[in-house]
PDB file of C-alpha atoms and ligand atoms in Angstrom:
ATOM      1  CA  MET A1149     -46.977 -67.179  29.022  1.00 90.00           C
ATOM      2  CA  LYS A1150     -49.857 -67.260  26.780  1.00 98.00           C
ATOM      3  CA  ARG A1151     -52.737 -64.948  26.849  1.00 98.00           C
ATOM      4  CA  VAL A1152     -55.422 -68.082  27.795  1.00 98.00           C
ATOM      5  CA  GLN A1153     -52.619 -70.469  28.802  1.00 98.00           C
ATOM      6  CA  ASP A1154     -54.271 -73.389  29.131  1.00 97.00           C
ATOM      7  CA  LYS A1155     -57.959 -72.357  29.903  1.00 98.00           C
ATOM      8  CA  VAL A1156     -60.784 -74.425  28.299  1.00 98.00           C
ATOM      9  CA  VAL A1157     -63.037 -72.942  26.041  1.00 99.00           C
ATOM     10  CA  LEU A1158     -65.973 -74.478  24.118  1.00 99.00           C
ATOM     11  CA  ILE A1159     -67.128 -72.168  21.336  1.00 99.00           C
ATOM     12  CA  THR A1160     -70.531 -72.940  19.593  1.00 99.00           C
ATOM     13  CA  GLY A1161     -70.446 -71.957  16.063  1.00 98.00           C
ATOM     14  CA  ALA A1162     -67.094 -72.684  15.810  1.00 99.00           C
ATOM     15  CA  ALA A1163     -66.575 -74.156  12.049  1.00 98.00           C
ATOM     16  CA  SER A1164     -67.165 -70.886  10.349  1.00 98.00           C
ATOM     17  CA  GLY A1165     -66.619 -67.151  10.876  1.00 98.00           C
ATOM     18  CA  VAL A1166     -66.156 -65.619  13.559  1.00 98.00           C
ATOM     19  CA  GLY A1167     -67.061 -68.864  15.478  1.00 98.00           C
ATOM     20  CA  LYS A1168     -64.176 -70.392  13.280  1.00 98.00           C
ATOM     21  CA  ALA A1169     -61.710 -67.392  14.364  1.00 98.00           C
ATOM     22  CA  ASP A1170     -62.355 -67.376  18.008  1.00 99.00           C
ATOM     23  CA  ALA A1171     -60.836 -71.015  17.782  1.00 99.00           C
ATOM     24  CA  LEU A1172     -57.732 -70.380  15.788  1.00 98.00           C
ATOM     25  CA  LEU A1173     -56.954 -67.060  17.920  1.00 98.00           C
ATOM     26  CA  LEU A1174     -57.769 -68.600  21.265  1.00 99.00           C
ATOM     27  CA  ALA A1175     -55.570 -71.999  20.639  1.00 98.00           C
ATOM     28  CA  ALA A1176     -52.617 -69.226  19.345  1.00 98.00           C
ATOM     29  CA  GLU A1177     -52.863 -68.448  22.649  1.00 98.00           C
ATOM     30  CA  GLY A1178     -52.622 -71.529  24.515  1.00 98.00           C
ATOM     31  CA  ALA A1179     -56.539 -71.969  24.917  1.00 98.00           C
ATOM     32  CA  ARG A1180     -57.428 -76.030  24.761  1.00 98.00           C
ATOM     33  CA  VAL A1181     -60.738 -75.286  22.145  1.00 99.00           C
ATOM     34  CA  VAL A1182     -64.020 -77.689  22.321  1.00 99.00           C
ATOM     35  CA  LEU A1183     -66.154 -76.552  18.645  1.00 99.00           C
ATOM     36  CA  GLY A1184     -69.167 -77.075  18.861  1.00 99.00           C
ATOM     37  CA  ASP A1185     -71.614 -76.891  15.458  1.00 99.00           C
ATOM     38  CA  ILE A1186     -73.719 -79.323  13.527  1.00 98.00           C
ATOM     39  CA  ASP A1187     -71.290 -78.972  10.984  1.00 98.00           C
ATOM     40  CA  ARG A1188     -69.323 -82.421  11.252  1.00 98.00           C
ATOM     41  CA  LYS A1189     -67.604 -81.754   8.544  1.00 98.00           C
ATOM     42  CA  ALA A1190     -66.200 -78.758   8.936  1.00 98.00           C
ATOM     43  CA  GLY A1191     -65.909 -78.571  12.400  1.00 98.00           C
ATOM     44  CA  GLN A1192     -63.589 -81.983  12.264  1.00 98.00           C
ATOM     45  CA  ALA A1193     -61.821 -79.992   9.865  1.00 98.00           C
ATOM     46  CA  LEU A1194     -61.018 -77.307  11.786  1.00 99.00           C
ATOM     47  CA  ALA A1195     -60.311 -79.003  15.022  1.00 98.00           C
ATOM     48  CA  THR A1196     -57.887 -82.034  12.921  1.00 98.00           C
ATOM     49  CA  GLU A1197     -55.739 -78.213  11.420  1.00 98.00           C
ATOM     50  CA  ILE A1198     -55.450 -77.129  15.343  1.00 98.00           C
ATOM     51  CA  GLY A1199     -54.398 -79.948  16.367  1.00 98.00           C
ATOM     52  CA  ALA A1200     -54.091 -82.040  19.845  1.00 98.00           C
ATOM     53  CA  ASN A1201     -55.808 -78.742  22.355  1.00 98.00           C
ATOM     54  CA  ALA A1202     -58.729 -79.460  19.912  1.00 98.00           C
ATOM     55  CA  LEU A1203     -62.253 -81.507  19.991  1.00 98.00           C
ATOM     56  CA  PHE A1204     -64.572 -81.344  18.148  1.00 99.00           C
ATOM     57  CA  VAL A1205     -67.989 -81.974  19.375  1.00 98.00           C
ATOM     58  CA  GLU A1206     -71.406 -82.473  17.029  1.00 98.00           C
ATOM     59  CA  LEU A1207     -73.529 -79.341  19.307  1.00 99.00           C
ATOM     60  CA  ASP A1208     -77.078 -78.330  18.260  1.00 99.00           C
ATOM     61  CA  VAL A1209     -77.152 -75.643  20.367  1.00 99.00           C
ATOM     62  CA  ALA A1210     -81.167 -76.062  20.773  1.00 98.00           C
ATOM     63  CA  GLU A1211     -81.003 -79.642  22.319  1.00 98.00           C
ATOM     64  CA  GLU A1212     -80.864 -80.086  25.982  1.00 98.00           C
ATOM     65  CA  GLU A1213     -79.202 -83.596  25.638  1.00 98.00           C
ATOM     66  CA  HIS A1214     -76.537 -81.884  23.437  1.00 98.00           C
ATOM     67  CA  TRP A1215     -75.283 -79.333  25.672  1.00 98.00           C
ATOM     68  CA  GLN A1216     -75.350 -82.391  28.686  1.00 98.00           C
ATOM     69  CA  ARG A1217     -72.954 -84.254  26.126  1.00 98.00           C
ATOM     70  CA  ALA A1218     -71.208 -81.505  25.153  1.00 98.00           C
ATOM     71  CA  ILE A1219     -70.267 -80.235  29.073  1.00 98.00           C
ATOM     72  CA  ASP A1220     -69.886 -84.312  29.136  1.00 98.00           C
ATOM     73  CA  GLN A1221     -67.488 -84.587  26.649  1.00 98.00           C
ATOM     74  CA  THR A1222     -65.334 -81.751  27.203  1.00 98.00           C
ATOM     75  CA  LEU A1223     -64.863 -82.823  31.490  1.00 98.00           C
ATOM     76  CA  ALA A1224     -63.661 -85.937  30.388  1.00 98.00           C
ATOM     77  CA  GLN A1225     -61.287 -84.126  27.686  1.00 98.00           C
ATOM     78  CA  PHE A1226     -59.788 -81.557  29.081  1.00 98.00           C
ATOM     79  CA  GLY A1227     -61.020 -81.870  33.234  1.00 98.00           C
ATOM     80  CA  ARG A1228     -62.882 -78.670  33.464  1.00 98.00           C
ATOM     81  CA  LEU A1229     -64.019 -75.792  31.801  1.00 98.00           C
ATOM     82  CA  ASP A1230     -63.279 -71.928  32.410  1.00 98.00           C
ATOM     83  CA  VAL A1231     -64.868 -70.605  28.609  1.00 99.00           C
ATOM     84  CA  LEU A1232     -68.053 -70.415  27.006  1.00 99.00           C
ATOM     85  CA  VAL A1233     -68.689 -68.564  23.643  1.00 99.00           C
ATOM     86  CA  ASN A1234     -72.423 -68.810  22.799  1.00 99.00           C
ATOM     87  CA  ASN A1235     -71.867 -67.806  18.724  1.00 98.00           C
ATOM     88  CA  ALA A1236     -73.329 -70.263  17.317  1.00 98.00           C
ATOM     89  CA  ALA A1237     -76.610 -68.325  15.178  1.00 98.00           C
ATOM     90  CA  ILE A1238     -78.897 -68.456  11.842  1.00 98.00           C
ATOM     91  CA  CYS A1239     -79.898 -64.928  10.576  1.00 97.00           C
ATOM     92  CA  PRO A1240     -82.782 -65.413   7.976  1.00 96.00           C
ATOM     93  CA  LEU A1241     -84.362 -61.997   6.215  1.00 94.00           C
ATOM     94  CA  GLY A1242     -87.689 -60.226   7.354  1.00 96.00           C
ATOM     95  CA  THR A1243     -89.388 -57.539   8.533  1.00 96.00           C
ATOM     96  CA  ILE A1244     -92.235 -58.011  10.819  1.00 98.00           C
ATOM     97  CA  GLU A1245     -94.868 -57.621   8.452  1.00 98.00           C
ATOM     98  CA  GLN A1246     -92.676 -60.422   6.587  1.00 98.00           C
ATOM     99  CA  THR A1247     -92.173 -62.972   9.326  1.00 98.00           C
ATOM    100  CA  SER A1248     -93.875 -65.957   9.623  1.00 98.00           C
ATOM    101  CA  LEU A1249     -94.294 -67.216  13.174  1.00 98.00           C
ATOM    102  CA  GLN A1250     -92.694 -70.519  12.006  1.00 98.00           C
ATOM    103  CA  GLN A1251     -89.634 -68.137  11.198  1.00 98.00           C
ATOM    104  CA  TRP A1252     -89.616 -66.535  14.261  1.00 98.00           C
ATOM    105  CA  ARG A1253     -90.390 -69.580  16.752  1.00 98.00           C
ATOM    106  CA  SER A1254     -87.232 -71.020  13.850  1.00 98.00           C
ATOM    107  CA  VAL A1255     -85.004 -68.259  15.004  1.00 98.00           C
ATOM    108  CA  LEU A1256     -85.909 -67.731  18.729  1.00 98.00           C
ATOM    109  CA  ARG A1257     -84.918 -71.672  18.758  1.00 98.00           C
ATOM    110  CA  VAL A1258     -80.987 -71.873  18.164  1.00 98.00           C
ATOM    111  CA  ASN A1259     -80.778 -67.786  18.668  1.00 98.00           C
ATOM    112  CA  ALA A1260     -82.057 -67.255  22.232  1.00 98.00           C
ATOM    113  CA  ASP A1261     -83.379 -71.450  23.834  1.00 99.00           C
ATOM    114  CA  GLY A1262     -79.226 -72.519  22.710  1.00 99.00           C
ATOM    115  CA  TYR A1263     -77.995 -69.084  24.084  1.00 99.00           C
ATOM    116  CA  PHE A1264     -80.214 -69.833  27.821  1.00 99.00           C
ATOM    117  CA  LEU A1265     -79.201 -73.665  27.475  1.00 99.00           C
ATOM    118  CA  GLY A1266     -75.415 -72.435  27.241  1.00 99.00           C
ATOM    119  CA  CYS A1267     -75.761 -70.228  30.230  1.00 99.00           C
ATOM    120  CA  LYS A1268     -77.068 -72.944  32.140  1.00 98.00           C
ATOM    121  CA  TYR A1269     -74.989 -75.396  31.394  1.00 98.00           C
ATOM    122  CA  ALA A1270     -71.571 -73.736  31.421  1.00 98.00           C
ATOM    123  CA  ILE A1271     -72.765 -72.247  34.969  1.00 98.00           C
ATOM    124  CA  GLU A1272     -73.120 -75.202  36.642  1.00 98.00           C
ATOM    125  CA  ALA A1273     -69.635 -77.021  35.232  1.00 98.00           C
ATOM    126  CA  MET A1274     -68.183 -73.448  35.883  1.00 98.00           C
ATOM    127  CA  LYS A1275     -69.447 -72.595  39.622  1.00 97.00           C
ATOM    128  CA  GLN A1276     -66.741 -75.697  40.777  1.00 90.00           C
ATOM    129  CA  ASN A1277     -63.545 -73.639  39.287  1.00 97.00           C
ATOM    130  CA  GLU A1278     -61.915 -71.763  42.119  1.00 94.00           C
ATOM    131  CA  HIS A1279     -61.297 -69.104  39.857  1.00 95.00           C
ATOM    132  CA  GLY A1280     -64.875 -68.860  37.542  1.00 96.00           C
ATOM    133  CA  GLY A1281     -64.873 -68.416  34.602  1.00 98.00           C
ATOM    134  CA  SER A1282     -66.434 -66.372  31.543  1.00 99.00           C
ATOM    135  CA  ILE A1283     -69.462 -66.181  29.664  1.00 99.00           C
ATOM    136  CA  ILE A1284     -69.378 -64.674  25.613  1.00 99.00           C
ATOM    137  CA  MET A1285     -72.729 -63.721  23.939  1.00 99.00           C
ATOM    138  CA  MET A1286     -72.531 -63.415  20.816  1.00 98.00           C
ATOM    139  CA  SER A1287     -75.085 -60.602  20.314  1.00 98.00           C
ATOM    140  CA  SER A1288     -75.356 -57.864  17.620  1.00 97.00           C
ATOM    141  CA  VAL A1289     -75.770 -54.082  16.580  1.00 95.00           C
ATOM    142  CA  ALA A1290     -79.283 -55.518  15.661  1.00 95.00           C
ATOM    143  CA  ALA A1291     -80.562 -55.776  19.528  1.00 96.00           C
ATOM    144  CA  LEU A1292     -79.464 -52.050  20.332  1.00 93.00           C
ATOM    145  CA  GLY A1293     -80.804 -50.359  16.561  1.00 89.00           C
ATOM    146  CA  GLY A1294     -83.607 -52.455  15.340  1.00 86.00           C
ATOM    147  CA  LEU A1295     -82.622 -53.316  11.891  1.00 89.00           C
ATOM    148  CA  ALA A1296     -85.902 -53.391  10.187  1.00 92.00           C
ATOM    149  CA  PRO A1297     -85.237 -56.293   7.645  1.00 93.00           C
ATOM    150  CA  MET A1298     -84.367 -58.410  10.390  1.00 95.00           C
ATOM    151  CA  CYS A1299     -86.975 -59.045  12.775  1.00 97.00           C
ATOM    152  CA  SER A1300     -86.903 -62.765  14.719  1.00 98.00           C
ATOM    153  CA  TYR A1301     -82.811 -61.876  14.372  1.00 98.00           C
ATOM    154  CA  SER A1302     -82.592 -58.839  16.080  1.00 97.00           C
ATOM    155  CA  SER A1303     -85.490 -59.591  18.523  1.00 98.00           C
ATOM    156  CA  SER A1304     -83.076 -62.944  19.374  1.00 98.00           C
ATOM    157  CA  LYS A1305     -80.127 -60.772  19.843  1.00 98.00           C
ATOM    158  CA  GLY A1306     -82.162 -58.493  22.256  1.00 98.00           C
ATOM    159  CA  ALA A1307     -82.826 -61.576  24.526  1.00 98.00           C
ATOM    160  CA  VAL A1308     -78.915 -62.930  24.573  1.00 98.00           C
ATOM    161  CA  THR A1309     -78.626 -58.838  25.536  1.00 98.00           C
ATOM    162  CA  ALA A1310     -81.098 -58.960  28.526  1.00 98.00           C
ATOM    163  CA  LEU A1311     -80.183 -63.029  29.134  1.00 99.00           C
ATOM    164  CA  THR A1312     -76.645 -61.326  29.458  1.00 99.00           C
ATOM    165  CA  ARG A1313     -77.321 -58.718  32.129  1.00 98.00           C
ATOM    166  CA  ASN A1314     -79.428 -61.513  34.112  1.00 98.00           C
ATOM    167  CA  VAL A1315     -76.729 -63.903  34.447  1.00 99.00           C
ATOM    168  CA  ALA A1316     -73.953 -61.545  34.819  1.00 98.00           C
ATOM    169  CA  ILE A1317     -75.578 -60.685  37.980  1.00 98.00           C
ATOM    170  CA  HIS A1318     -76.989 -63.969  39.083  1.00 98.00           C
ATOM    171  CA  CYS A1319     -73.408 -65.407  39.320  1.00 98.00           C
ATOM    172  CA  LYS A1320     -72.188 -61.986  40.856  1.00 98.00           C
ATOM    173  CA  ASN A1321     -75.230 -62.251  43.331  1.00 98.00           C
ATOM    174  CA  SER A1322     -74.618 -66.172  43.459  1.00 98.00           C
ATOM    175  CA  GLY A1323     -70.729 -65.651  44.312  1.00 97.00           C
ATOM    176  CA  TYR A1324     -69.522 -67.631  41.708  1.00 97.00           C
ATOM    177  CA  ARG A1325     -67.007 -65.304  39.839  1.00 97.00           C
ATOM    178  CA  ILE A1326     -68.318 -66.390  36.901  1.00 98.00           C
ATOM    179  CA  ARG A1327     -68.436 -62.877  34.156  1.00 98.00           C
ATOM    180  CA  CYS A1328     -70.852 -62.309  31.237  1.00 99.00           C
ATOM    181  CA  ASN A1329     -70.620 -60.179  28.813  1.00 99.00           C
ATOM    182  CA  SER A1330     -72.435 -59.541  25.563  1.00 98.00           C
ATOM    183  CA  ILE A1331     -70.343 -58.556  21.948  1.00 98.00           C
ATOM    184  CA  HIS A1332     -72.728 -56.369  19.521  1.00 98.00           C
ATOM    185  CA  PRO A1333     -70.734 -55.962  15.918  1.00 96.00           C
ATOM    186  CA  ASP A1334     -72.393 -54.629  13.260  1.00 91.00           C
ATOM    187  CA  GLY A1335     -71.831 -55.958   9.736  1.00 89.00           C
ATOM    188  CA  ILE A1336     -68.707 -59.089   9.656  1.00 91.00           C
ATOM    189  CA  TRP A1337     -66.914 -60.019   6.029  1.00 89.00           C
ATOM    190  CA  THR A1338     -68.826 -64.070   7.224  1.00 93.00           C
ATOM    191  CA  PRO A1339     -70.577 -66.703   5.426  1.00 92.00           C
ATOM    192  CA  MET A1340     -73.801 -65.366   6.869  1.00 93.00           C
ATOM    193  CA  THR A1341     -73.531 -61.805   5.134  1.00 87.00           C
ATOM    194  CA  GLN A1342     -71.542 -62.997   2.501  1.00 85.00           C
ATOM    195  CA  ALA A1343     -75.302 -65.560   1.641  1.00 88.00           C
ATOM    196  CA  LEU A1344     -77.466 -62.131   3.050  1.00 85.00           C
ATOM    197  CA  VAL A1345     -75.785 -60.147   0.614  1.00 77.00           C
ATOM    198  CA  PRO A1346     -75.298 -61.233  -3.062  1.00 70.00           C
ATOM    199  CA  ASP A1347     -73.028 -59.860  -5.509  1.00 70.00           C
ATOM    200  CA  LEU A1348     -70.861 -57.530  -3.029  1.00 69.00           C
ATOM    201  CA  ASP A1349     -68.260 -56.383  -4.335  1.00 66.00           C
ATOM    202  CA  PRO A1350     -65.841 -56.275  -1.316  1.00 63.00           C
ATOM    203  CA  ALA A1351     -63.640 -54.082  -2.834  1.00 63.00           C
ATOM    204  CA  ALA A1352     -66.935 -51.369  -2.282  1.00 59.00           C
ATOM    205  CA  LEU A1353     -66.367 -51.951   1.082  1.00 60.00           C
ATOM    206  CA  GLY A1354     -63.108 -51.343   1.505  1.00 59.00           C
ATOM    207  CA  ILE A1355     -62.016 -54.798   3.485  1.00 58.00           C
ATOM    208  CA  GLY A1356     -57.857 -54.712   3.397  1.00 56.00           C
ATOM    209  CA  ASP A1357     -57.601 -50.943   2.652  1.00 56.00           C
ATOM    210  CA  ASN A1358     -58.147 -48.293   4.649  1.00 60.00           C
ATOM    211  CA  PRO A1359     -59.295 -49.532   8.783  1.00 57.00           C
ATOM    212  CA  MET A1360     -61.140 -46.647   9.504  1.00 58.00           C
ATOM    213  CA  ALA A1361     -63.562 -47.554   6.295  1.00 63.00           C
ATOM    214  CA  ARG A1362     -63.443 -51.757   5.568  1.00 69.00           C
ATOM    215  CA  MET A1363     -66.173 -53.889   6.670  1.00 79.00           C
ATOM    216  CA  CYS A1364     -65.407 -55.780  10.472  1.00 88.00           C
ATOM    217  CA  MET A1365     -63.610 -59.140   9.818  1.00 91.00           C
ATOM    218  CA  PRO A1366     -63.964 -62.029  12.289  1.00 96.00           C
ATOM    219  CA  GLU A1367     -60.884 -61.292  13.495  1.00 96.00           C
ATOM    220  CA  ASP A1368     -61.991 -58.049  15.162  1.00 95.00           C
ATOM    221  CA  VAL A1369     -64.064 -59.911  16.690  1.00 98.00           C
ATOM    222  CA  ALA A1370     -61.879 -62.327  18.067  1.00 98.00           C
ATOM    223  CA  ASN A1371     -59.459 -60.248  19.521  1.00 98.00           C
ATOM    224  CA  MET A1372     -62.556 -58.771  21.543  1.00 98.00           C
ATOM    225  CA  VAL A1373     -63.558 -62.610  22.840  1.00 99.00           C
ATOM    226  CA  LEU A1374     -59.763 -63.763  23.744  1.00 99.00           C
ATOM    227  CA  PHE A1375     -60.280 -60.127  26.092  1.00 98.00           C
ATOM    228  CA  LEU A1376     -63.630 -61.707  27.375  1.00 99.00           C
ATOM    229  CA  ALA A1377     -61.689 -64.657  27.868  1.00 99.00           C
ATOM    230  CA  SER A1378     -58.389 -64.405  29.200  1.00 98.00           C
ATOM    231  CA  ASP A1379     -57.658 -62.874  32.869  1.00 98.00           C
ATOM    232  CA  GLU A1380     -56.961 -59.075  31.977  1.00 98.00           C
ATOM    233  CA  SER A1381     -60.890 -58.690  31.280  1.00 98.00           C
ATOM    234  CA  ARG A1382     -61.261 -59.769  34.791  1.00 97.00           C
ATOM    235  CA  PHE A1383     -63.853 -56.581  36.131  1.00 98.00           C
ATOM    236  CA  ILE A1384     -65.749 -56.424  33.256  1.00 98.00           C
ATOM    237  CA  ASN A1385     -68.955 -57.960  33.524  1.00 98.00           C
ATOM    238  CA  GLY A1386     -72.609 -57.567  32.799  1.00 98.00           C
ATOM    239  CA  ALA A1387     -70.876 -55.427  29.881  1.00 98.00           C
ATOM    240  CA  GLU A1388     -72.224 -54.614  26.404  1.00 98.00           C
ATOM    241  CA  LEU A1389     -69.421 -54.029  23.863  1.00 98.00           C
ATOM    242  CA  ARG A1390     -69.916 -52.850  20.866  1.00 97.00           C
ATOM    243  CA  ILE A1391     -67.668 -53.546  17.752  1.00 96.00           C
ATOM    244  CA  ASP A1392     -68.650 -50.978  15.284  1.00 91.00           C
ATOM    245  CA  ASN A1393     -66.595 -48.371  14.089  1.00 88.00           C
ATOM    246  CA  ALA A1394     -69.542 -45.938  15.241  1.00 86.00           C
ATOM    247  CA  GLN A1395     -71.671 -46.778  12.966  1.00 82.00           C
ATOM    248  CA  MET A1396     -74.201 -47.128  16.116  1.00 84.00           C
ATOM    249  CA  ILE A1397     -73.691 -43.660  17.068  1.00 83.00           C
ATOM    250  CA  SER A1398     -74.236 -42.504  13.328  1.00 75.00           C
ATOM    251  CA  GLY A1399     -78.032 -43.895  13.457  1.00 60.00           C
ATOM    252  CA  ILE A1400     -76.825 -46.474  10.372  1.00 53.00           C
ATOM    253  CA  ALA A1401     -78.232 -49.621  12.114  1.00 48.00           C
ATOM    254  CA  ALA A1402     -81.724 -48.480  12.865  1.00 48.00           C
ATOM    255  CA  GLY A1403     -82.251 -48.672   9.955  1.00 49.00           C
ATOM    256  CA  THR A1404     -79.374 -50.044   7.094  1.00 49.00           C
ATOM    257  CA  PRO A1405     -78.144 -49.204   3.763  1.00 48.00           C
ATOM    258  CA  THR A1406     -77.292 -52.038   2.393  1.00 52.00           C
ATOM    259  CA  GLN A1407     -79.019 -53.904  -0.228  1.00 54.00           C
ATOM    260  CA  PHE A1408     -79.941 -57.031   1.063  1.00 59.00           C
ATOM    261  CA  LYS A1409     -81.831 -60.115  -1.032  1.00 60.00           C
ATOM    262  CA  SER A1410     -85.008 -59.844   0.312  1.00 58.00           C
ATOM    263  CA  GLU A1411     -85.960 -56.183  -0.586  1.00 55.00           C
ATOM    264  CA  GLN A1412     -84.100 -56.693  -4.080  1.00 51.00           C
ATOM    265  CA  GLN A1413     -87.181 -58.382  -5.065  1.00 47.00           C
TER     266      GLN A1413
HETATM  267  N1  LIG B2079     -71.912 -62.124  10.276  1.00 68.35           N
HETATM  268  C1  LIG B2079     -72.540 -60.268  10.555  1.00 68.35           C
HETATM  269  O1  LIG B2079     -72.576 -59.653  10.162  1.00 68.35           O
HETATM  270  C2  LIG B2079     -72.499 -60.964  12.258  1.00 68.35           C
HETATM  271  C3  LIG B2079     -72.802 -59.194  12.677  1.00 68.35           C
HETATM  272  C4  LIG B2079     -73.201 -59.302  13.961  1.00 68.35           C
HETATM  273  C5  LIG B2079     -73.426 -59.875  14.924  1.00 68.35           C
HETATM  274  N2  LIG B2079     -73.005 -61.382  14.039  1.00 68.35           N
HETATM  275  C6  LIG B2079     -73.461 -62.329  15.139  1.00 68.35           C
HETATM  276  O2  LIG B2079     -72.027 -63.273  14.776  1.00 68.35           O
HETATM  277  C7  LIG B2079     -72.373 -65.089  15.007  1.00 68.35           C
HETATM  278  C8  LIG B2079     -71.195 -65.370  14.280  1.00 68.35           C
HETATM  279  O3  LIG B2079     -71.495 -65.075  13.461  1.00 68.35           O
HETATM  280  P1  LIG B2079     -71.180 -65.658  11.814  1.00 68.35           P
HETATM  281  O4  LIG B2079     -71.564 -64.496  10.952  1.00 68.35           O
HETATM  282  O5  LIG B2079     -69.885 -65.941  12.175  1.00 68.35           O
HETATM  283  O6  LIG B2079     -72.110 -66.906  11.139  1.00 68.35           O
HETATM  284  P2  LIG B2079     -71.538 -68.276  10.281  1.00 68.35           P
HETATM  285  O7  LIG B2079     -72.829 -68.108   9.377  1.00 68.35           O
HETATM  286  O8  LIG B2079     -70.720 -67.850  10.275  1.00 68.35           O
HETATM  287  O9  LIG B2079     -71.271 -69.826  11.162  1.00 68.35           O
HETATM  288  C9  LIG B2079     -72.371 -69.835  12.607  1.00 68.35           C
HETATM  289  C10 LIG B2079     -72.195 -70.953  12.601  1.00 68.35           C
HETATM  290  O10 LIG B2079     -73.495 -71.315  13.462  1.00 68.35           O
HETATM  291  C11 LIG B2079     -73.002 -72.911  13.642  1.00 68.35           C
HETATM  292  N3  LIG B2079     -75.049 -72.904  13.841  1.00 68.35           N
HETATM  293  C12 LIG B2079     -75.844 -72.924  12.921  1.00 68.35           C
HETATM  294  N4  LIG B2079     -76.965 -73.353  13.682  1.00 68.35           N
HETATM  295  C13 LIG B2079     -76.913 -73.972  14.641  1.00 68.35           C
HETATM  296  C14 LIG B2079     -77.308 -75.133  16.063  1.00 68.35           C
HETATM  297  N5  LIG B2079     -78.593 -75.164  16.220  1.00 68.35           N
HETATM  298  N6  LIG B2079     -75.912 -75.616  16.882  1.00 68.35           N
HETATM  299  C15 LIG B2079     -74.765 -75.010  16.930  1.00 68.35           C
HETATM  300  N7  LIG B2079     -74.306 -74.198  15.740  1.00 68.35           N
HETATM  301  C16 LIG B2079     -74.875 -73.922  14.331  1.00 68.35           C
HETATM  302  C17 LIG B2079     -73.014 -73.188  12.081  1.00 68.35           C
HETATM  303  O11 LIG B2079     -73.030 -74.319  11.260  1.00 68.35           O
HETATM  304  C18 LIG B2079     -72.117 -72.560  11.288  1.00 68.35           C
HETATM  305  O12 LIG B2079     -70.700 -72.381  11.799  1.00 68.35           O
HETATM  306  C19 LIG B2079     -73.239 -64.955  15.343  1.00 68.35           C
HETATM  307  O13 LIG B2079     -74.090 -65.075  17.090  1.00 68.35           O
HETATM  308  C20 LIG B2079     -74.266 -63.768  14.881  1.00 68.35           C
HETATM  309  O14 LIG B2079     -75.236 -63.655  15.089  1.00 68.35           O
HETATM  310  C21 LIG B2079     -72.826 -61.426  12.828  1.00 68.35           C
END
C-alpha cells in the first residue's frame, strides 16, 4: 500500500517548481493528481509524463468560474476530491516604498484571492467525503519574518497563514474532518527564485552538497506535502510548519543577505 494510494489531489501551480515536484511524488505514492495551472503547455506535458492518473485543468486561481470548472472536471474524472494543495503564487519584488497599489492588488489577487477560492470550493467538495480531506497551503517564512524586499508577497503569505487557521477551526467546529495546515519554506531552488536572483552560482549555495548548508530543493517541500496529504498526519491541523533549516530562528528571514534584482539597481 502506497502512502496516498487512490487519493485524489488537486495541485495549483503544478506546472513548475514545487507544484511539479508535489505532483510527481504524490503520483509515485499512488495518488490521482489534478494539475491546475495557467501554463497549459507545461501542465499538459507533465500530465502526459505522469500518465493515466493525471489530469491537467486550465486554472487561473483568481477566477471563481475556473474553480467551479476545475472541481467539476476533478469529480467527473476521479469521483471525489481528497486533498487540495494551494500552491500557485507570484512573487514580484518591492519594499513598502517601492510597491504600487496596482502591484499590491495583482499579487493579492493570485496569492490571497486564489487561496480563499481554493479553500471555499475544496471544502464544498470534501465535506461530502466520509473521511474528509486535507488542505495544504503554501505560505513562506516571508509571512513570519517580514522579508523587507517583498512587501506584497509577504503580506499575501500572511493572509494565507491566517486563512489556514480560520479554515482549520471552521472545519473542526463544523465536524467536516477537513484539516488545513500551512507550510513555510525559506528560499527554494525553483524558477521563481531563479528569476529573482540573477547570476546566482548554485555551487555557492552548496546545492547537492552538504545537506545542512544547501538551499531548500522542491523535493524537500514535496516530502512535507506528501505527509500532510497522507493519513499519517491525521492529528495535525491548523499548524504552521517551517521548512528552513533553522533560518527563521537565526533571524535571517527578517531581512535577507541575498542580493535581489531590485537592490542591485
Ligand atoms: N521559491 C521559493 O523560494 C519559495 C519560498 C517559499 C514559498 N514558496 C511558495 O511555494 C509555492 C510554489 O512556488 P515555486 O517556487 O514553485 O514557483 P514557480 O514560479 O516555479 O511556480 C509557480 C507556478 O504557479 C503558476 N501560476 C502563477 N500564477 C497562477 C495563477 N493565477 N493561477 C494558476 N497558476 C498560476 C505558474 O504558471 C507556475 O507554474 C508558492 O506558493 C510560493 O510562494 C516559494
